Coordinates of C-alpha atoms and ligand atoms in Angstrom, one line a residue:
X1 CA 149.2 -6.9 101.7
X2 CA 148.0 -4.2 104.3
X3 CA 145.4 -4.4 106.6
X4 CA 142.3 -2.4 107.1
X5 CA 139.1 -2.1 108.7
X6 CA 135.8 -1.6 106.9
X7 CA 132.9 -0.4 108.6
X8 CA 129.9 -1.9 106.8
X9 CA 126.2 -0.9 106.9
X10 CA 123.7 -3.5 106.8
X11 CA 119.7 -3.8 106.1
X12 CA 117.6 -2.6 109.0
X13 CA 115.3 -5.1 108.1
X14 CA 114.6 -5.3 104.1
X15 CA 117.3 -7.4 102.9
X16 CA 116.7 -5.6 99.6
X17 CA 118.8 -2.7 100.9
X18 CA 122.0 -5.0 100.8
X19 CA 124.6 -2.9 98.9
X20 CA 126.8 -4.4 95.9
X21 CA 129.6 -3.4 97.8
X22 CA 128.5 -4.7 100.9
X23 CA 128.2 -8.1 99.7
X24 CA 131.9 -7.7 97.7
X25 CA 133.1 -6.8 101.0
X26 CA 131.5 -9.6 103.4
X27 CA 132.5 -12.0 100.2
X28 CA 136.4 -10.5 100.1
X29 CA 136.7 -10.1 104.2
X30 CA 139.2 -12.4 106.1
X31 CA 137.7 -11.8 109.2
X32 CA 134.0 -10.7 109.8
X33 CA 133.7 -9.1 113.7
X34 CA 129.8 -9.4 114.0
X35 CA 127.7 -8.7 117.3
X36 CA 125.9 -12.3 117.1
X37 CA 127.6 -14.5 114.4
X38 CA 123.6 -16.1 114.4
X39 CA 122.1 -13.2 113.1
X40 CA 124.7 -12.2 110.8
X41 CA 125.7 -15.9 109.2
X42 CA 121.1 -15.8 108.4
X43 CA 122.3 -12.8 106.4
X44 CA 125.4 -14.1 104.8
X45 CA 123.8 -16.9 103.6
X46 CA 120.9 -15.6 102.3
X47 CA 123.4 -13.8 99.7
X48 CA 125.4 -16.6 99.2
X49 CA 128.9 -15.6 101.7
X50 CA 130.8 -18.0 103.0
X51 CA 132.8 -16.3 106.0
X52 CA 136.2 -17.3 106.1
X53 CA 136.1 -16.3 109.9
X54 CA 133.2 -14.9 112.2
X55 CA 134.2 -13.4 115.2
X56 CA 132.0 -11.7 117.7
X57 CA 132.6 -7.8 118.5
X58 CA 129.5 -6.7 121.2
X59 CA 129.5 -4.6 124.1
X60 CA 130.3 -7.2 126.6
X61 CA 133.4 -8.6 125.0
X62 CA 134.5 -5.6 123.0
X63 CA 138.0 -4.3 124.8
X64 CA 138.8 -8.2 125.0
X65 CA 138.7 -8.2 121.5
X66 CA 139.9 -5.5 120.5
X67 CA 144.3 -7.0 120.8
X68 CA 142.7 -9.8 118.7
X69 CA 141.2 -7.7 116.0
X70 CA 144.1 -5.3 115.6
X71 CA 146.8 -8.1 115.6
X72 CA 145.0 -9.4 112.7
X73 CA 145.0 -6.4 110.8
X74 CA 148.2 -5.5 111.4
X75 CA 149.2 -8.9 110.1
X76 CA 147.8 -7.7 106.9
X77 CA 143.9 -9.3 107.2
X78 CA 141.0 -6.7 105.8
X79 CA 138.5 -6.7 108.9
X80 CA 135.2 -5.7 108.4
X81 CA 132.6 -4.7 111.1
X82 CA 128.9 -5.0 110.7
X83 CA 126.6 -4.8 113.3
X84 CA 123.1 -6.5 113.9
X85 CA 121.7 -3.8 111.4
X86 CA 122.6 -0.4 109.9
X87 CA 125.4 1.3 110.8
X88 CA 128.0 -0.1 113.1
X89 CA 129.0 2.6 115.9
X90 CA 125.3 4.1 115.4
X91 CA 124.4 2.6 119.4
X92 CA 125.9 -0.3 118.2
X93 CA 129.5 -1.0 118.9
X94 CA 132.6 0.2 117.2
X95 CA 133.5 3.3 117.5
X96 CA 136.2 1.8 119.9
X97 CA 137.6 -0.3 117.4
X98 CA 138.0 2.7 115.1
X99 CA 139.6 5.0 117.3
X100 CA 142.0 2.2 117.7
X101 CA 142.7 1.6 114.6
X102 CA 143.2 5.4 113.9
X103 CA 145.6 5.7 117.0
X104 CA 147.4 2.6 115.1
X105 CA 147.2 4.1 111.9
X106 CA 145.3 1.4 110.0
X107 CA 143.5 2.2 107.3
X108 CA 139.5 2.8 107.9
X109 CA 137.1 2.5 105.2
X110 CA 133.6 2.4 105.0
X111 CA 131.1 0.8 103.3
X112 CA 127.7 3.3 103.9
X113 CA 124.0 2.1 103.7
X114 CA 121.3 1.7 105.8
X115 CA 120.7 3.7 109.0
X116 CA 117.5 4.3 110.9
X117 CA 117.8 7.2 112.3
X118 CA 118.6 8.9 109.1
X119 CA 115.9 6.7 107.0
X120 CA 113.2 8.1 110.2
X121 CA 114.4 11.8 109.7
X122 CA 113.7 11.3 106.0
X123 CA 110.4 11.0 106.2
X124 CA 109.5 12.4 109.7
X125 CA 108.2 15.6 108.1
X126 CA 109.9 17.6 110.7
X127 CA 113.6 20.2 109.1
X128 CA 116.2 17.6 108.4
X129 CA 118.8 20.1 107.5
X130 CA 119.7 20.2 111.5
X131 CA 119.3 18.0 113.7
X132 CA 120.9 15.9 116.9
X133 CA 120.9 12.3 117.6
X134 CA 120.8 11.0 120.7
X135 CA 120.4 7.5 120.5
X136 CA 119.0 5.7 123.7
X137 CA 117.8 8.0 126.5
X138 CA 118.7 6.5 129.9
X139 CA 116.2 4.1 131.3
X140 CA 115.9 5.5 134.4
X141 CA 113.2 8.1 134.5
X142 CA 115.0 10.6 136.7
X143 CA 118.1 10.7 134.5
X144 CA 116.2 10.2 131.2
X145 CA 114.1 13.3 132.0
X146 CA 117.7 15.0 133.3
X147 CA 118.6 14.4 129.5
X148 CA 115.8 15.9 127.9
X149 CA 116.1 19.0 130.1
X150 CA 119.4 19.5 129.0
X151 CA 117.3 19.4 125.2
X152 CA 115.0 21.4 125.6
X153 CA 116.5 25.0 124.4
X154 CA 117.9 23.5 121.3
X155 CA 116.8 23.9 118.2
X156 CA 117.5 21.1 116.3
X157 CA 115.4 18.7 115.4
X158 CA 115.9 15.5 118.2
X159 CA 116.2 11.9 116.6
X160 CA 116.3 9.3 119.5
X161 CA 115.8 5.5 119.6
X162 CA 113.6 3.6 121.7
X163 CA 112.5 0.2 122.7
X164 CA 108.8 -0.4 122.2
X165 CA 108.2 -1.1 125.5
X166 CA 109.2 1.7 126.9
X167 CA 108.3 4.7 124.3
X168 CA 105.0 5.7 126.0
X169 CA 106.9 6.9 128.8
X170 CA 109.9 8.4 127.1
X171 CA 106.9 10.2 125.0
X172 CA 104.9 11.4 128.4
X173 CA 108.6 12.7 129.7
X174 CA 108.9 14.1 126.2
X175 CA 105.7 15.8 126.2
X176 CA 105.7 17.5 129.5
X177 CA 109.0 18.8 129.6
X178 CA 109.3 20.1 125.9
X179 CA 105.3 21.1 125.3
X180 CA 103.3 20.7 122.5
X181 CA 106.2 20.2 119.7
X182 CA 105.1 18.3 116.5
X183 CA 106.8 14.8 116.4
X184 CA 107.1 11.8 114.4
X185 CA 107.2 8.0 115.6
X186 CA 109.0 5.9 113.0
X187 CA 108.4 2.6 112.9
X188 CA 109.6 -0.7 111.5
X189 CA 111.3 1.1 109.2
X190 CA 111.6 -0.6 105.4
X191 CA 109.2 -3.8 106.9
X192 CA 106.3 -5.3 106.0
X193 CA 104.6 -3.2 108.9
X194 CA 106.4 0.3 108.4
X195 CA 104.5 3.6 109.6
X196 CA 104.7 7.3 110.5
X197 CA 102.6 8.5 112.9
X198 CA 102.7 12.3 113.0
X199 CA 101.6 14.8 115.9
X200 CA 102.7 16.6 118.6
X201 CA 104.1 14.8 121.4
X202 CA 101.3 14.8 123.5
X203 CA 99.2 13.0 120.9
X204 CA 102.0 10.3 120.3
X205 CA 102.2 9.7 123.4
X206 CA 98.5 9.2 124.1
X207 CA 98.2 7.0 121.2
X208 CA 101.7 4.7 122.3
X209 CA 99.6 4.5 125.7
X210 CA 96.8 3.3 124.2
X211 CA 98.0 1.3 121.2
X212 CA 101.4 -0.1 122.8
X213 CA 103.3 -0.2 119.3
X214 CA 105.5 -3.3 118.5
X215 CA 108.7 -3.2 116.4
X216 CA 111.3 -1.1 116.1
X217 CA 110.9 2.4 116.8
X218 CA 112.8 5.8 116.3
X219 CA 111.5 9.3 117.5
X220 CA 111.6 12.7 115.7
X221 CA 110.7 15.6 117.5
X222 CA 111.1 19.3 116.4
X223 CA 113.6 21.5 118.2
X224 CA 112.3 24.4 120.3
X225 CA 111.2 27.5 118.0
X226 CA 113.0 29.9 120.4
X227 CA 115.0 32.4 117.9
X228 CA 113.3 31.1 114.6
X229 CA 111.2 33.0 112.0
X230 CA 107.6 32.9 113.2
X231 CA 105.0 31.5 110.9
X232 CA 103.4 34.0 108.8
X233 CA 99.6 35.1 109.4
X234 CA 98.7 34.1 105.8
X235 CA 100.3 30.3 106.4
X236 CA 98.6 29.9 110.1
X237 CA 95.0 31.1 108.2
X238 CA 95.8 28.8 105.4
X239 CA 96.2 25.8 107.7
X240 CA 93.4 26.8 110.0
X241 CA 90.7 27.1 107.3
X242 CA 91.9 23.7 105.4
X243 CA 91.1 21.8 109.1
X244 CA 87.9 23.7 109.3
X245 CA 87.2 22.5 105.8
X246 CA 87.6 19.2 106.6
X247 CA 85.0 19.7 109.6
X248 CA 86.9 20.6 112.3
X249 CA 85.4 23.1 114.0
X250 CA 86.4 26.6 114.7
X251 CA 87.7 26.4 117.9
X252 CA 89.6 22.8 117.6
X253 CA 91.4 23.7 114.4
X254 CA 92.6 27.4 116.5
X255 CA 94.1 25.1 119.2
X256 CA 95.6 22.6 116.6
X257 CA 97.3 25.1 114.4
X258 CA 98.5 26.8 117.3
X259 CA 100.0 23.8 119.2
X260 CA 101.3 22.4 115.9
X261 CA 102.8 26.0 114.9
X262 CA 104.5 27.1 118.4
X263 CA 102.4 30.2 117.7
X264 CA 100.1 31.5 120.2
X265 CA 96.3 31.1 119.6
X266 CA 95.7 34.7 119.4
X267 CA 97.8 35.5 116.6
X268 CA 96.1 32.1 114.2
X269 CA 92.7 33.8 115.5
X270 CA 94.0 37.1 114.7
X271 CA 95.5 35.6 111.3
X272 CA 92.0 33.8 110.1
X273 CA 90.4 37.3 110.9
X274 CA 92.8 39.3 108.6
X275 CA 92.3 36.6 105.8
X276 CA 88.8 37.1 104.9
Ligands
LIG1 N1 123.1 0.7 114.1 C1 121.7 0.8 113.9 C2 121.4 1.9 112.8 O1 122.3 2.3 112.1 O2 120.3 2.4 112.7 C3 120.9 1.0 115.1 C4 121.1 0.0 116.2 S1 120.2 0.2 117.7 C5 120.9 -1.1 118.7 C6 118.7 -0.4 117.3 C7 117.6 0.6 117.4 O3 117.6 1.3 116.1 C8 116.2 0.1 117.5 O4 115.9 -0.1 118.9 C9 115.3 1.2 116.9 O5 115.2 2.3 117.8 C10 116.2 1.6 115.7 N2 115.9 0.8 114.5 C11 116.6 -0.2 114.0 N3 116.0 -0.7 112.9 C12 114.9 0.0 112.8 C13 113.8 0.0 111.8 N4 113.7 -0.9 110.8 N5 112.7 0.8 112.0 C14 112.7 1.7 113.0 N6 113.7 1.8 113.9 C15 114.8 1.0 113.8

């Protein structure tokens, strides 16, 4: 029999989202490579999988591993990779694994599912049909605010991941350097606890500074509007009267639309004028 690796998704955190074919693979697998054989033997048994081997593939042991991983594939074992949760190689390990496994020409297959930066895009509100992931910013202010320089002229929509301990501040870096951009914060994503909040950065990150949010969070934030269509007069009127509807006054919903649009407050004043 030939080897191969499988790249296997797993729940990000509703075990409900386990795939058919994930639990046919896990069951099939001769060798599981799993970033803590803890977390993942919880979620074999919970379907029933007895491993036939568990061996740990993380960050710190990963080249050590690799000899061992390959040797067992080329010896005809199927391998199959699953990180902590979602997608392995998504910042998770494993992208090494399958480059070397492409360089050996071994098979690669996959098994997709869950992913949260995908799942966050989904539902963030904000165009999905372009967009750039990031992953972790650095931790560092200086270089993590180096980063989102470099991110500011494009205009994709930006999916990033971040602790919750540290997304006020990656949200104040956010907001000052890229302005008043309409964001989403994903969080706990398919959990008891999941939410969207939606605003423009500065808002977010006023509320993270004020409500410290727990769990497991992934940022979307709209790309800059340089070079895209402007929003037309009769759609900046149409949100600025539905705020003002809702009692917000005049002046509040011409600074909302206009932050929320990229447009300038003139030309939503100039709009509601033209409307009547
Ligand atoms: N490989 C995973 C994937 O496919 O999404 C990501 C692993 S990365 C080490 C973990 C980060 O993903 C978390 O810090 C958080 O930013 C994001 N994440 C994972 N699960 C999530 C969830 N249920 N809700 C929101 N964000 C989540």
């Amino acid at each position: 029999m030939k080897g191969k690796l499988v790249v296997c998704a797993t729940p990000i955190g509703n075990l409900g989202d386990m795939s058919q074919r994930a639990i046919s693979t896990l069951t099939e697998a001769h060798v599981i490579a799993c970033e803590d054989t803890r977390r993942t033997r919880k979620l074999l048994t919970h379907f029933g999988i007895q491993p036939r081997e568990l061996l740990v593939y993380n960050d710190a042991n990963e080249r050590r591993q690799h000899g061992k991983l390959l040797d067992r594939i080329r010896q005809g074992a199927t391998v199959v990779l699953v990180s902590d949760a979602g997608m392995p190689g998504l910042s998770d390990p494993g992208y090494r694994l399958v480059a070397a496994c492409g360089e050996e020409g071994f098979e690669v297959t996959v098994v997709p599912g869950p992913n949260a930066a995908i799942s966050a895009l989904a539902i963030s509100g904000l165009p999905p049909a372009r967009f750039v992931f990031e992953g972790f910013l650095p931790r560092k202010s200086a270089e993590r605010r180096r980063r989102i320089e470099e991110l500011k002229d494009d205009e994709r929509t930006l999916v990033l991941y971040e602790a919750p301990h540290r997304v006020a501040a990656t949200l104040d870096d956010l907001a000052e350097i890229l302005g008043p951009r309409p964001a989403a914060v994903a969080r706990e994503l398919t959990k008891m606890h999941e939410e969207v909040l939606r605003g423009t950065l500065e808002e977010l990150a006023k509320s993270a500074r004020e409500l410290a949010p727990r769990g497991e969070i992934v940022l979307v934030i709209e790309g800059t509007r340089q070079g895209r269509a402007e929003v037309e007069p009769a759609e900046l009127a149409s949100r600025a009267r539905a705020l003002m509807d809702g009692g917000v006054d005049r002046k509040d919903a011409l600074s909302q639309v206009a932050r929320e649009s990229g447009m300038p407050r003139r030309a939503v004043f100039e709009a509601l004028l033209d409307d009547r």
